[in-house]
mmCIF file of C-alpha atoms in Angstrom:
data_model
loop_
_atom_site.group_PDB
_atom_site.id
_atom_site.type_symbol
_atom_site.label_atom_id
_atom_site.label_comp_id
_atom_site.label_asym_id
_atom_site.label_seq_id
_atom_site.Cartn_x
_atom_site.Cartn_y
_atom_site.Cartn_z
ATOM 1 C CA MET A 1 -56.995 208.124 -87.963
ATOM 2 C CA SER A 2 -60.467 207.564 -86.537
ATOM 3 C CA PRO A 3 -63.411 208.265 -88.861
ATOM 4 C CA HIS A 4 -65.299 209.656 -85.858
ATOM 5 C CA ARG A 5 -65.261 213.218 -84.566
ATOM 6 C CA ILE A 6 -64.808 211.753 -81.087
ATOM 7 C CA PRO A 7 -62.512 208.713 -81.413
ATOM 8 C CA TRP A 8 -62.883 205.728 -79.120
ATOM 9 C CA LEU A 9 -59.220 205.786 -78.076
ATOM 10 C CA VAL A 10 -56.279 208.168 -78.293
ATOM 11 C CA SER A 11 -53.114 206.945 -76.582
ATOM 12 C CA ASP A 12 -51.274 209.382 -74.308
ATOM 13 C CA LEU A 13 -47.516 208.720 -74.211
ATOM 14 C CA PRO A 14 -44.528 210.964 -73.420
ATOM 15 C CA ASP A 15 -43.351 213.276 -76.193
ATOM 16 C CA ALA A 16 -39.814 213.562 -77.557
ATOM 17 C CA ALA A 17 -38.862 216.304 -75.092
ATOM 18 C CA ALA A 18 -39.852 214.146 -72.111
ATOM 19 C CA LEU A 19 -37.936 211.157 -73.480
ATOM 20 C CA GLY A 20 -34.758 213.105 -74.252
ATOM 21 C CA PRO A 21 -33.033 212.923 -70.843
ATOM 22 C CA PHE A 22 -33.618 209.182 -70.558
ATOM 23 C CA LEU A 23 -32.398 208.483 -74.085
ATOM 24 C CA ALA A 24 -29.277 210.505 -73.288
ATOM 25 C CA ARG A 25 -28.637 208.204 -70.328
ATOM 26 C CA ILE A 26 -28.862 205.189 -72.643
ATOM 27 C CA ASP A 27 -26.411 206.811 -75.051
ATOM 28 C CA ALA A 28 -23.986 207.458 -72.210
ATOM 29 C CA ALA A 29 -24.190 203.957 -70.737
ATOM 30 C CA ARG A 30 -24.292 202.080 -74.057
ATOM 31 C CA VAL A 31 -26.534 199.479 -72.406
ATOM 32 C CA TYR A 32 -29.668 198.627 -74.358
ATOM 33 C CA SER A 33 -31.075 195.411 -72.875
ATOM 34 C CA ASN A 34 -30.379 192.546 -70.421
ATOM 35 C CA ASN A 35 -31.711 194.124 -67.206
ATOM 36 C CA GLY A 36 -30.049 197.475 -67.761
ATOM 37 C CA PRO A 37 -29.980 200.387 -65.320
ATOM 38 C CA LEU A 38 -33.170 202.022 -66.619
ATOM 39 C CA VAL A 39 -35.089 198.739 -66.332
ATOM 40 C CA GLN A 40 -33.889 198.328 -62.753
ATOM 41 C CA GLU A 41 -34.846 201.904 -61.923
ATOM 42 C CA LEU A 42 -38.268 201.517 -63.522
ATOM 43 C CA GLU A 43 -38.958 198.368 -61.487
ATOM 44 C CA SER A 44 -38.314 200.339 -58.299
ATOM 45 C CA VAL A 45 -40.431 203.276 -59.466
ATOM 46 C CA LEU A 46 -43.387 201.053 -60.401
ATOM 47 C CA ALA A 47 -43.202 199.160 -57.105
ATOM 48 C CA ALA A 48 -43.361 202.488 -55.265
ATOM 49 C CA MET A 49 -46.376 203.547 -57.338
ATOM 50 C CA VAL A 50 -48.305 200.405 -56.390
ATOM 51 C CA GLN A 51 -47.280 200.813 -52.739
ATOM 52 C CA ALA A 52 -48.505 204.420 -52.754
ATOM 53 C CA TYR A 53 -52.011 203.286 -53.704
ATOM 54 C CA HIS A 54 -51.912 200.380 -51.230
ATOM 55 C CA PRO A 55 -49.781 201.378 -48.224
ATOM 56 C CA GLN A 56 -51.210 198.557 -46.087
ATOM 57 C CA ALA A 57 -50.513 195.831 -48.667
ATOM 58 C CA PRO A 58 -47.346 193.718 -48.689
ATOM 59 C CA ALA A 59 -44.365 195.474 -50.292
ATOM 60 C CA PRO A 60 -44.438 194.482 -53.976
ATOM 61 C CA PHE A 61 -41.641 193.178 -56.161
ATOM 62 C CA VAL A 62 -41.844 194.111 -59.856
ATOM 63 C CA VAL A 63 -40.345 192.066 -62.696
ATOM 64 C CA LEU A 64 -40.581 193.852 -66.031
ATOM 65 C CA ALA A 65 -41.316 192.026 -69.279
ATOM 66 C CA SER A 66 -41.515 192.752 -72.984
ATOM 67 C CA SER A 67 -45.334 192.597 -72.960
ATOM 68 C CA GLY A 68 -48.265 191.764 -70.737
ATOM 69 C CA THR A 69 -48.523 188.394 -72.464
ATOM 70 C CA THR A 70 -44.910 187.440 -71.763
ATOM 71 C CA ALA A 71 -45.357 188.669 -68.180
ATOM 72 C CA LEU A 72 -48.246 186.220 -67.735
ATOM 73 C CA HIS A 73 -46.278 183.468 -69.489
ATOM 74 C CA MET A 74 -43.305 183.844 -67.138
ATOM 75 C CA ALA A 75 -45.581 184.195 -64.091
ATOM 76 C CA ALA A 76 -47.421 180.984 -64.940
ATOM 77 C CA ALA A 77 -44.160 179.149 -65.602
ATOM 78 C CA ALA A 78 -42.731 180.414 -62.296
ATOM 79 C CA SER A 79 -45.870 179.628 -60.284
ATOM 80 C CA GLY A 80 -44.800 176.155 -59.184
ATOM 81 C CA ALA A 81 -47.813 174.452 -60.766
ATOM 82 C CA PRO A 82 -46.948 171.052 -62.283
ATOM 83 C CA ALA A 83 -46.147 171.065 -66.000
ATOM 84 C CA GLY A 84 -49.083 169.975 -68.135
ATOM 85 C CA ALA A 85 -51.635 170.677 -65.395
ATOM 86 C CA THR A 86 -54.930 172.356 -66.244
ATOM 87 C CA GLY A 87 -55.268 176.062 -65.574
ATOM 88 C CA THR A 88 -58.559 177.950 -65.305
ATOM 89 C CA VAL A 89 -59.225 181.079 -67.359
ATOM 90 C CA PRO A 90 -62.480 183.010 -67.841
ATOM 91 C CA SER A 91 -64.007 182.837 -71.294
ATOM 92 C CA PHE A 92 -64.731 186.565 -71.010
ATOM 93 C CA THR A 93 -61.237 187.918 -71.660
ATOM 94 C CA PHE A 94 -58.726 188.716 -74.386
ATOM 95 C CA PRO A 95 -57.196 185.597 -76.020
ATOM 96 C CA ALA A 96 -53.711 186.402 -74.672
ATOM 97 C CA THR A 97 -54.815 185.288 -71.193
ATOM 98 C CA ALA A 98 -55.322 181.716 -72.360
ATOM 99 C CA HIS A 99 -52.489 181.802 -74.902
ATOM 100 C CA ALA A 100 -49.924 182.665 -72.224
ATOM 101 C CA LEU A 101 -50.866 179.647 -70.111
ATOM 102 C CA GLN A 102 -50.745 177.310 -73.086
ATOM 103 C CA HIS A 103 -47.339 178.617 -74.172
ATOM 104 C CA ALA A 104 -46.148 178.068 -70.592
ATOM 105 C CA GLY A 105 -47.028 174.380 -70.923
ATOM 106 C CA PHE A 106 -50.455 174.178 -69.279
ATOM 107 C CA GLN A 107 -53.778 172.878 -70.481
ATOM 108 C CA VAL A 108 -56.549 175.471 -70.298
ATOM 109 C CA GLU A 109 -60.155 175.094 -69.208
ATOM 110 C CA LEU A 110 -62.442 178.036 -69.890
ATOM 111 C CA ALA A 111 -64.985 178.897 -67.224
ATOM 112 C CA ASP A 112 -67.998 181.165 -67.248
ATOM 113 C CA VAL A 113 -67.932 184.401 -65.272
ATOM 114 C CA ASP A 114 -69.979 186.136 -62.618
ATOM 115 C CA ALA A 115 -72.490 188.571 -64.095
ATOM 116 C CA GLN A 116 -71.634 191.334 -61.602
ATOM 117 C CA THR A 117 -67.824 191.194 -61.611
ATOM 118 C CA GLY A 118 -67.298 189.973 -65.175
ATOM 119 C CA THR A 119 -64.643 187.541 -63.980
ATOM 120 C CA LEU A 120 -64.285 184.098 -62.449
ATOM 121 C CA SER A 121 -66.339 183.246 -59.416
ATOM 122 C CA PRO A 122 -64.320 181.506 -56.679
ATOM 123 C CA THR A 123 -66.927 178.739 -56.767
ATOM 124 C CA ALA A 124 -65.848 177.955 -60.345
ATOM 125 C CA VAL A 125 -62.334 177.048 -59.187
ATOM 126 C CA SER A 126 -61.980 173.294 -58.847
ATOM 127 C CA THR A 127 -59.593 171.533 -56.498
ATOM 128 C CA ALA A 128 -59.404 168.686 -59.021
ATOM 129 C CA ALA A 129 -57.155 170.745 -61.313
ATOM 130 C CA ALA A 130 -53.675 171.909 -60.320
ATOM 131 C CA GLY A 131 -52.750 174.590 -62.856
ATOM 132 C CA PRO A 132 -52.820 178.359 -62.357
ATOM 133 C CA VAL A 133 -56.110 180.170 -61.801
ATOM 134 C CA VAL A 134 -56.275 183.456 -63.719
ATOM 135 C CA PRO A 135 -59.120 185.793 -62.737
ATOM 136 C CA VAL A 136 -59.237 188.855 -64.989
ATOM 137 C CA ALA A 137 -59.724 192.396 -63.714
ATOM 138 C CA VAL A 138 -61.878 193.409 -66.671
ATOM 139 C CA PHE A 139 -61.626 196.894 -68.185
ATOM 140 C CA GLY A 140 -59.294 198.220 -65.490
ATOM 141 C CA SER A 141 -61.416 197.096 -62.563
ATOM 142 C CA VAL A 142 -59.812 196.111 -59.240
ATOM 143 C CA LEU A 143 -60.259 192.646 -57.742
ATOM 144 C CA ASP A 144 -60.416 191.728 -54.058
ATOM 145 C CA THR A 145 -56.992 190.257 -53.306
ATOM 146 C CA ALA A 146 -58.091 188.868 -49.922
ATOM 147 C CA LEU A 147 -60.779 186.862 -51.716
ATOM 148 C CA TRP A 148 -58.285 185.420 -54.196
ATOM 149 C CA ASP A 149 -55.706 184.804 -51.476
ATOM 150 C CA ASN A 150 -58.331 182.617 -49.819
ATOM 151 C CA VAL A 151 -58.951 180.767 -53.087
ATOM 152 C CA ALA A 152 -55.230 180.056 -53.415
ATOM 153 C CA LYS A 153 -55.067 178.758 -49.840
ATOM 154 C CA ALA A 154 -58.244 176.677 -50.114
ATOM 155 C CA THR A 155 -57.402 175.025 -53.440
ATOM 156 C CA GLY A 156 -53.617 174.857 -53.279
ATOM 157 C CA ARG A 157 -53.522 176.365 -56.775
ATOM 158 C CA PRO A 158 -51.502 179.439 -57.744
ATOM 159 C CA VAL A 159 -53.623 182.506 -58.497
ATOM 160 C CA ILE A 160 -52.383 185.110 -60.982
ATOM 161 C CA ILE A 161 -54.667 188.108 -61.495
ATOM 162 C CA ASP A 162 -54.606 189.317 -65.096
ATOM 163 C CA ALA A 163 -54.931 193.028 -64.381
ATOM 164 C CA ALA A 164 -53.688 194.088 -67.805
ATOM 165 C CA ALA A 165 -55.306 197.529 -67.680
ATOM 166 C CA SER A 166 -55.387 198.101 -63.900
ATOM 167 C CA PHE A 167 -51.889 199.418 -63.128
ATOM 168 C CA PRO A 168 -51.161 200.864 -60.579
ATOM 169 C CA HIS A 169 -54.462 200.270 -58.812
ATOM 170 C CA GLN A 170 -54.370 196.459 -58.534
ATOM 171 C CA ALA A 171 -52.084 195.279 -55.737
ATOM 172 C CA PRO A 172 -50.932 191.683 -55.250
ATOM 173 C CA GLY A 173 -52.077 189.740 -52.220
ATOM 174 C CA GLN A 174 -50.100 187.636 -49.798
ATOM 175 C CA CYS A 175 -50.570 184.615 -52.068
ATOM 176 C CA CYS A 176 -52.001 185.868 -55.358
ATOM 177 C CA HIS A 177 -49.812 187.561 -57.941
ATOM 178 C CA VAL A 178 -50.649 190.247 -60.514
ATOM 179 C CA VAL A 179 -49.636 190.789 -64.133
ATOM 180 C CA VAL A 180 -50.158 194.075 -65.968
ATOM 181 C CA SER A 181 -49.701 195.452 -69.468
ATOM 182 C CA PHE A 182 -48.109 198.725 -70.546
ATOM 183 C CA HIS A 183 -49.349 198.532 -74.134
ATOM 184 C CA ALA A 184 -50.027 201.894 -75.757
ATOM 185 C CA THR A 185 -53.774 201.367 -75.291
ATOM 186 C CA LYS A 186 -53.461 201.096 -71.490
ATOM 187 C CA PRO A 187 -53.786 203.993 -69.018
ATOM 188 C CA PHE A 188 -50.076 203.647 -68.143
ATOM 189 C CA GLY A 189 -48.872 203.063 -71.679
ATOM 190 C CA ILE A 190 -45.274 202.928 -72.876
ATOM 191 C CA GLY A 191 -45.872 201.454 -76.341
ATOM 192 C CA GLU A 192 -45.303 197.818 -75.369
ATOM 193 C CA GLY A 193 -44.361 196.116 -72.122
ATOM 194 C CA GLY A 194 -45.682 194.378 -69.047
ATOM 195 C CA ALA A 195 -44.803 193.283 -65.531
ATOM 196 C CA LEU A 196 -45.298 190.689 -62.842
ATOM 197 C CA ILE A 197 -46.123 192.262 -59.468
ATOM 198 C CA THR A 198 -45.839 189.963 -56.470
ATOM 199 C CA ALA A 199 -45.290 190.050 -52.716
ATOM 200 C CA ASP A 200 -43.228 186.847 -52.954
ATOM 201 C CA PRO A 201 -39.505 187.508 -53.548
ATOM 202 C CA ALA A 202 -38.904 183.864 -54.510
ATOM 203 C CA MET A 203 -41.608 184.097 -57.188
ATOM 204 C CA ALA A 204 -40.010 187.290 -58.509
ATOM 205 C CA ASP A 205 -36.592 185.622 -58.610
ATOM 206 C CA ARG A 206 -37.897 182.590 -60.521
ATOM 207 C CA ALA A 207 -39.744 184.779 -63.008
ATOM 208 C CA ARG A 208 -36.711 186.972 -63.594
ATOM 209 C CA LYS A 209 -34.577 183.931 -64.440
ATOM 210 C CA LEU A 210 -37.234 182.453 -66.729
ATOM 211 C CA ALA A 211 -37.493 185.791 -68.548
ATOM 212 C CA ASN A 212 -33.793 185.426 -69.415
ATOM 213 C CA PHE A 213 -33.976 181.976 -71.048
ATOM 214 C CA GLY A 214 -33.938 180.205 -67.673
ATOM 215 C CA PHE A 215 -30.312 181.110 -66.980
ATOM 216 C CA GLU A 216 -28.918 180.932 -63.454
ATOM 217 C CA ASP A 217 -25.179 181.220 -62.805
ATOM 218 C CA GLY A 218 -24.452 180.766 -66.497
ATOM 219 C CA VAL A 219 -26.427 177.556 -66.984
ATOM 220 C CA VAL A 220 -30.078 176.844 -67.788
ATOM 221 C CA HIS A 221 -32.139 175.211 -65.041
ATOM 222 C CA ALA A 222 -35.571 175.466 -66.688
ATOM 223 C CA VAL A 223 -37.118 176.161 -70.077
ATOM 224 C CA GLY A 224 -37.321 179.928 -70.275
ATOM 225 C CA LEU A 225 -38.040 182.585 -72.847
ATOM 226 C CA ASN A 226 -36.765 185.987 -73.854
ATOM 227 C CA ALA A 227 -39.242 188.220 -72.045
ATOM 228 C CA LYS A 228 -36.838 191.026 -71.131
ATOM 229 C CA MET A 229 -37.801 194.672 -71.479
ATOM 230 C CA SER A 230 -35.373 196.859 -73.429
ATOM 231 C CA GLU A 231 -33.798 200.013 -72.047
ATOM 232 C CA LEU A 232 -35.624 202.039 -74.713
ATOM 233 C CA HIS A 233 -39.008 200.880 -73.442
ATOM 234 C CA ALA A 234 -37.880 201.498 -69.865
ATOM 235 C CA ALA A 235 -37.002 205.065 -70.883
ATOM 236 C CA VAL A 236 -40.587 205.598 -72.004
ATOM 237 C CA GLY A 237 -41.786 204.049 -68.748
ATOM 238 C CA LEU A 238 -39.693 206.381 -66.596
ATOM 239 C CA ALA A 239 -40.912 209.399 -68.556
ATOM 240 C CA GLN A 240 -44.488 208.166 -68.240
ATOM 241 C CA ALA A 241 -44.088 207.698 -64.485
ATOM 242 C CA GLN A 242 -43.185 211.382 -64.195
ATOM 243 C CA ARG A 243 -46.395 212.249 -66.057
ATOM 244 C CA TRP A 244 -48.588 209.823 -64.094
ATOM 245 C CA PRO A 245 -49.886 212.212 -61.382
ATOM 246 C CA ASP A 246 -51.304 214.519 -64.055
ATOM 247 C CA LEU A 247 -52.584 211.615 -66.171
ATOM 248 C CA ALA A 248 -54.240 209.989 -63.167
ATOM 249 C CA GLN A 249 -55.911 213.259 -62.162
ATOM 250 C CA ALA A 250 -57.163 213.839 -65.713
ATOM 251 C CA ARG A 251 -58.642 210.334 -65.807
ATOM 252 C CA ALA A 252 -60.203 210.782 -62.359
ATOM 253 C CA ASP A 253 -61.807 214.063 -63.440
ATOM 254 C CA LEU A 254 -63.096 212.402 -66.607
ATOM 255 C CA TRP A 255 -64.522 209.516 -64.583
ATOM 256 C CA THR A 256 -66.356 211.969 -62.313
ATOM 257 C CA ALA A 257 -67.720 213.912 -65.281
ATOM 258 C CA TYR A 258 -69.011 210.758 -66.934
ATOM 259 C CA ARG A 259 -70.649 209.428 -63.779
ATOM 260 C CA ASP A 260 -72.413 212.749 -63.303
ATOM 261 C CA ALA A 261 -73.614 212.796 -66.923
ATOM 262 C CA LEU A 262 -74.575 209.194 -67.704
ATOM 263 C CA PRO A 263 -77.455 207.057 -66.442
ATOM 264 C CA GLN A 264 -75.875 205.228 -63.493
ATOM 265 C CA ASN A 265 -77.782 202.026 -64.152
ATOM 266 C CA ARG A 266 -76.089 201.737 -67.554
ATOM 267 C CA ILE A 267 -72.463 201.687 -66.348
ATOM 268 C CA MET A 268 -71.182 198.116 -65.940
ATOM 269 C CA SER A 269 -71.726 197.237 -62.283
ATOM 270 C CA CYS A 270 -68.129 196.212 -61.507
ATOM 271 C CA LEU A 271 -66.976 199.678 -62.620
ATOM 272 C CA ALA A 272 -69.826 201.874 -61.378
ATOM 273 C CA GLY A 273 -68.880 201.671 -57.692
ATOM 274 C CA GLN A 274 -65.149 201.936 -58.249
ATOM 275 C CA ALA A 275 -63.374 204.921 -56.697
ATOM 276 C CA VAL A 276 -60.446 204.937 -59.148
ATOM 277 C CA ALA A 277 -60.925 205.536 -62.851
ATOM 278 C CA PRO A 278 -61.112 202.344 -64.940
ATOM 279 C CA ALA A 279 -59.332 201.818 -68.236
ATOM 280 C CA ASN A 280 -62.569 201.603 -70.215
ATOM 281 C CA LEU A 281 -66.016 203.086 -69.717
ATOM 282 C CA VAL A 282 -68.355 200.185 -70.432
ATOM 283 C CA LEU A 283 -72.125 200.445 -70.721
ATOM 284 C CA ASP A 284 -74.727 197.719 -70.417
ATOM 285 C CA CYS A 285 -77.066 198.090 -73.388
ATOM 286 C CA GLY A 286 -79.714 195.892 -71.788
ATOM 287 C CA ASP A 287 -82.451 195.059 -74.271
ATOM 288 C CA HIS A 288 -81.036 197.369 -76.929
ATOM 289 C CA ALA A 289 -79.132 195.636 -79.727
ATOM 290 C CA VAL A 290 -75.440 196.527 -79.458
ATOM 291 C CA ASP A 291 -75.102 196.953 -83.229
ATOM 292 C CA ALA A 292 -77.920 199.488 -83.181
ATOM 293 C CA VAL A 293 -76.294 201.343 -80.276
ATOM 294 C CA GLN A 294 -72.995 201.519 -82.177
ATOM 295 C CA GLN A 295 -74.775 202.818 -85.263
ATOM 296 C CA HIS A 296 -76.552 205.457 -83.162
ATOM 297 C CA LEU A 297 -73.273 206.616 -81.626
ATOM 298 C CA SER A 298 -71.498 206.591 -84.977
ATOM 299 C CA ALA A 299 -74.237 208.759 -86.462
ATOM 300 C CA HIS A 300 -73.363 211.310 -83.760
ATOM 301 C CA GLY A 301 -69.650 211.112 -84.621
ATOM 302 C CA ILE A 302 -68.789 208.995 -81.586
ATOM 303 C CA GLY A 303 -66.496 205.976 -81.764
ATOM 304 C CA SER A 304 -67.215 202.876 -79.675
ATOM 305 C CA ARG A 305 -65.940 199.336 -79.333
ATOM 306 C CA ARG A 306 -67.208 195.917 -78.364
ATOM 307 C CA LEU A 307 -64.668 194.145 -76.157
ATOM 308 C CA TYR A 308 -64.080 190.446 -75.402
ATOM 309 C CA THR A 309 -66.503 189.379 -78.088
ATOM 310 C CA PRO A 310 -67.082 186.636 -78.886
ATOM 311 C CA GLY A 311 -66.180 184.756 -75.709
ATOM 312 C CA LEU A 312 -63.075 182.607 -76.022
ATOM 313 C CA HIS A 313 -65.159 179.429 -76.024
ATOM 314 C CA GLN A 314 -66.815 180.608 -79.264
ATOM 315 C CA HIS A 315 -63.602 181.121 -81.245
ATOM 316 C CA PRO A 316 -62.730 178.370 -83.773
ATOM 317 C CA TRP A 317 -59.538 177.717 -81.790
ATOM 318 C CA ARG A 318 -61.614 176.531 -78.781
ATOM 319 C CA ARG A 319 -64.933 175.475 -80.269
ATOM 320 C CA ARG A 320 -66.309 172.183 -78.950
ATOM 321 C CA GLN A 321 -63.656 172.039 -76.201
ATOM 322 C CA ASP A 322 -65.493 173.865 -73.432
ATOM 323 C CA GLN A 323 -68.668 173.868 -71.379
ATOM 324 C CA PRO A 324 -71.394 176.420 -72.209
ATOM 325 C CA CYS A 325 -70.703 179.923 -70.912
ATOM 326 C CA PRO A 326 -74.080 181.708 -71.011
ATOM 327 C CA VAL A 327 -73.044 184.681 -68.853
ATOM 328 C CA THR A 328 -70.037 185.328 -71.078
ATOM 329 C CA GLU A 329 -72.274 185.231 -74.140
ATOM 330 C CA HIS A 330 -74.746 187.612 -72.507
ATOM 331 C CA LEU A 331 -72.027 190.118 -71.561
ATOM 332 C CA ALA A 332 -70.428 189.920 -75.000
ATOM 333 C CA ASP A 333 -73.817 190.681 -76.541
ATOM 334 C CA CYS A 334 -74.822 193.615 -74.325
ATOM 335 C CA LEU A 335 -71.682 195.590 -73.387
ATOM 336 C CA ILE A 336 -70.211 198.495 -75.318
ATOM 337 C CA SER A 337 -67.186 200.669 -74.538
ATOM 338 C CA LEU A 338 -67.411 204.450 -74.918
ATOM 339 C CA PRO A 339 -64.515 206.878 -75.488
ATOM 340 C CA PHE A 340 -62.459 207.246 -72.288
ATOM 341 C CA HIS A 341 -59.113 208.952 -72.782
ATOM 342 C CA THR A 342 -57.285 212.111 -71.796
ATOM 343 C CA ARG A 343 -57.861 213.866 -75.124
ATOM 344 C CA LEU A 344 -61.592 214.184 -74.436
ATOM 345 C CA THR A 345 -62.976 217.619 -73.599
ATOM 346 C CA ARG A 346 -65.923 218.336 -71.322
ATOM 347 C CA ALA A 347 -67.857 219.236 -74.464
ATOM 348 C CA ASP A 348 -67.084 215.761 -75.810
ATOM 349 C CA VAL A 349 -68.403 214.175 -72.610
ATOM 350 C CA CYS A 350 -71.589 216.235 -72.888
ATOM 351 C CA SER A 351 -72.032 215.177 -76.527
ATOM 352 C CA ILE A 352 -71.539 211.512 -75.637
ATOM 353 C CA ALA A 353 -73.893 211.705 -72.648
ATOM 354 C CA THR A 354 -76.547 213.436 -74.748
ATOM 355 C CA ALA A 355 -76.330 210.719 -77.398
ATOM 356 C CA VAL A 356 -76.518 207.976 -74.762
ATOM 357 C CA ARG A 357 -79.476 209.544 -72.969
ATOM 358 C CA GLY A 358 -81.211 210.063 -76.291
ATOM 359 C CA LEU A 359 -81.117 206.313 -76.775
ATOM 360 C CA PHE A 360 -81.589 204.985 -73.246
ATOM 361 C CA GLY A 361 -83.346 207.874 -71.562
ATOM 362 C CA ALA A 362 -82.431 209.183 -68.119
#
C-alpha cells in the first residue's frame, strides 16, 4: 500500500471474472505449459496487435517467454553473434538489459546515451565488436526502426531493441528485433512474462527452440534455457488483450490531460512529441535537486520515482570496468517519474499539475 494519497503506480490487470473463461479452457485441456494452446493463441493475438499499430511494417512473429529478461536472453542467444563477443548496452537502463546478454554468453560494454533520446546513439556502435547491440526504448518510448536497421546493416551486428514497456507500439524492423515485458508494472501487464517480436521467421524459430532447452527433434543442438510461458500466464494475457482497447484509450486520454496541464518544457524530450502514451511520465527537473522535488511532491501526497539511477556503470558490479558516461549521470540526476496509471482521476492530474507548477512555474 502506497503511503501517498496519489500512488506512483497501480497495476491494472484482469479480474477473476475476466480470467474465468480462459482458466476453464485450461481445466478442460489439462495442458499447463510447453507451448500450450493458449500460448499459441496469445502469440497470434499479440502479433495482430503490433500489426494493427504498424500496418506498413513487416508482419511480425511473436515468441512468448517467461519474462522480459528471458526474452532478451533467448533473443541474444539466437541472434547469430559469436559466443563470447562483446555486446553494447546503454548505461542508462535497468540492469536486466545487461544481465540478459551476460547470461547468454556475451561480454558487455556500457555506452553513454544521447541526451535527447535517452538511448544509444548509432555513432556509439563500433564495428570492432561483434556482439548484439541493445538500444533501449526508455519509459515506453518508440525508437526509429529504420535507423536501427541501418545500424545493423552498416556494422554487421545484430540489433535487439529492448522495448520492455513499449508494447504494442514498438514494431520490429527488417533487420532489428524487439523484446518486450509483460510484468505487472507495464502498460500491457499480465503479472510476469515477455516476448521476442521479429520479422525474421528463422530468428523466431531459433529463439523458440532455445527457450525449450535447445531441443530440436528430441535432441539438444545448442545450450538453451527454460524460458517458456505457462498457460496460466497466457490466460491472463488473452484476458488483458480483450481489455486493451479500453486500457489504451484511458492511457491516451491521461496522456492528453497531462500534456495540457504540465509545462511542456519539463516533459522528457523523447516522450513529449510522442503520439502514443508512454509507460511513464518523466519530467526533467533541470536545476532543481531531484530529492527536493520528490519531497515537495510527497508533501502534497503524490508518489514519484527515480528510474535508472544510478547508471549501470556506477553500480559496484560494473565499477571501474567502463568509460565515463556523463550524459547517463546527468539524466539519472535530473529525471523524475510522476504517477501515470489508469486509476488516476482528472482531479488527481490537476493536483499533480498544480504541485508541479508550484515548483517549476508555468
